[in-house]
């Protein structure tokens, strides 16, 4: 088989971040997200020996002439329109197209119109079935996962294919699933609430491969909640520490309860943790998930940030604006909190009703969606009518907040704050 794995452009040119493109925090955020498509290189890792395969990321190169038998896509919602456009073009040229990933999983019949094959769910079982059918010339139109696969079935991703691009970080996934099941999170809906983990040997081999290819990579551990499975933390940290890498990851706020764990991950090369605080409004947090876990942590947010950062680990505070109880005050309140806590960095996104989530169904039912142009579903563009402010008020507040966060004064304050943190840490204070 001669196949190409294609990453469509991911554009935020029309988003509410316009005007901040050269600002320091915006650039820092883009560096964190600059990495290969893990889903595509994972299925590329399943391809049999002898296949002629290529990986193309259109965020970094112009559209080339494709000479292949098959083209594979795994678009996020914001990439879906572009993926369909490319797929239609390729099919007219006689190239067969297969589409999988999160968007195709929740809207399979939409993807079906632009492809020869669609994959629904995770690929560890569906893609080998496709390859077997290809070999026997009996390909089906739909391959659907009937259950969540064990990650021991997951191959080592084909990292070698991505070396030609100037990515700033290299992704590795050690587990899937999250028990919190937040109402706006498409990842938790697709992966489920049970934590499934790769084996220690898989992780060791993947990290070894990454280092052989990239030298001194900055690693992005893509798990929704890296340290939530406490039974495997010792093995996980040992493997990471023995790899001698710098890395960042996602965690929930409970990591601040374990000083020993914080000390261990700092020594193991952790430079940043992205934590989903989501909101400073208790009612928003109460509505977020059924167990109200995040709401119960709200009063401790400041202490949590201070404790984690005291170990020299920068906290990237992730917040979502536009929730049901947000008013125009949300932007000033959030800025004040960020200044008071000296957050290392922020990831402030616009509430996005991704298809497949509870809030998408709610807003659609209430007639509040103002766009179903999937390219707008990028996390930085308003696609619905807010509950307690006008669209104009929201957009002005969000743009103003981002300009304030990206000011040179704030950058200087953060640098000075962390100089003090590292001085105190090194002196044992």
Coordinates of N, CA and C in Angstrom, one line a residue, residues 198-205 235-236 238-239:
X198 N -0.9 2.2 29.1 CA 0.2 1.5 28.4 C 1.1 0.8 29.4
X199 N 1.8 -0.2 29.0 CA 2.7 -0.9 29.9 C 4.0 -0.1 30.0
X200 N 4.7 -0.5 31.1 CA 6.0 0.2 31.3 C 6.9 0.0 30.2
X201 N 6.9 -1.2 29.6 CA 7.8 -1.5 28.5 C 7.5 -0.7 27.2
X202 N 6.2 -0.5 27.0 CA 5.8 0.4 25.9 C 6.3 1.8 26.0
X203 N 6.2 2.4 27.2 CA 6.6 3.7 27.5 C 8.2 3.8 27.3
X204 N 8.8 2.9 27.9 CA 10.3 2.9 27.8 C 10.8 2.9 26.3
X205 N 10.1 2.0 25.5 CA 10.5 1.9 24.1 C 10.2 3.2 23.3
X235 N 6.2 3.8 38.8 CA 6.8 3.3 37.6 C 6.9 4.4 36.5
X236 N 5.8 5.2 36.4 CA 5.8 6.3 35.4 C 6.9 7.3 35.7
X238 N 9.6 6.9 37.4 CA 11.0 6.2 37.2 C 11.3 6.2 35.7
X239 N 10.4 5.8 34.9 CA 10.7 5.7 33.4 C 11.0 7.1 32.9

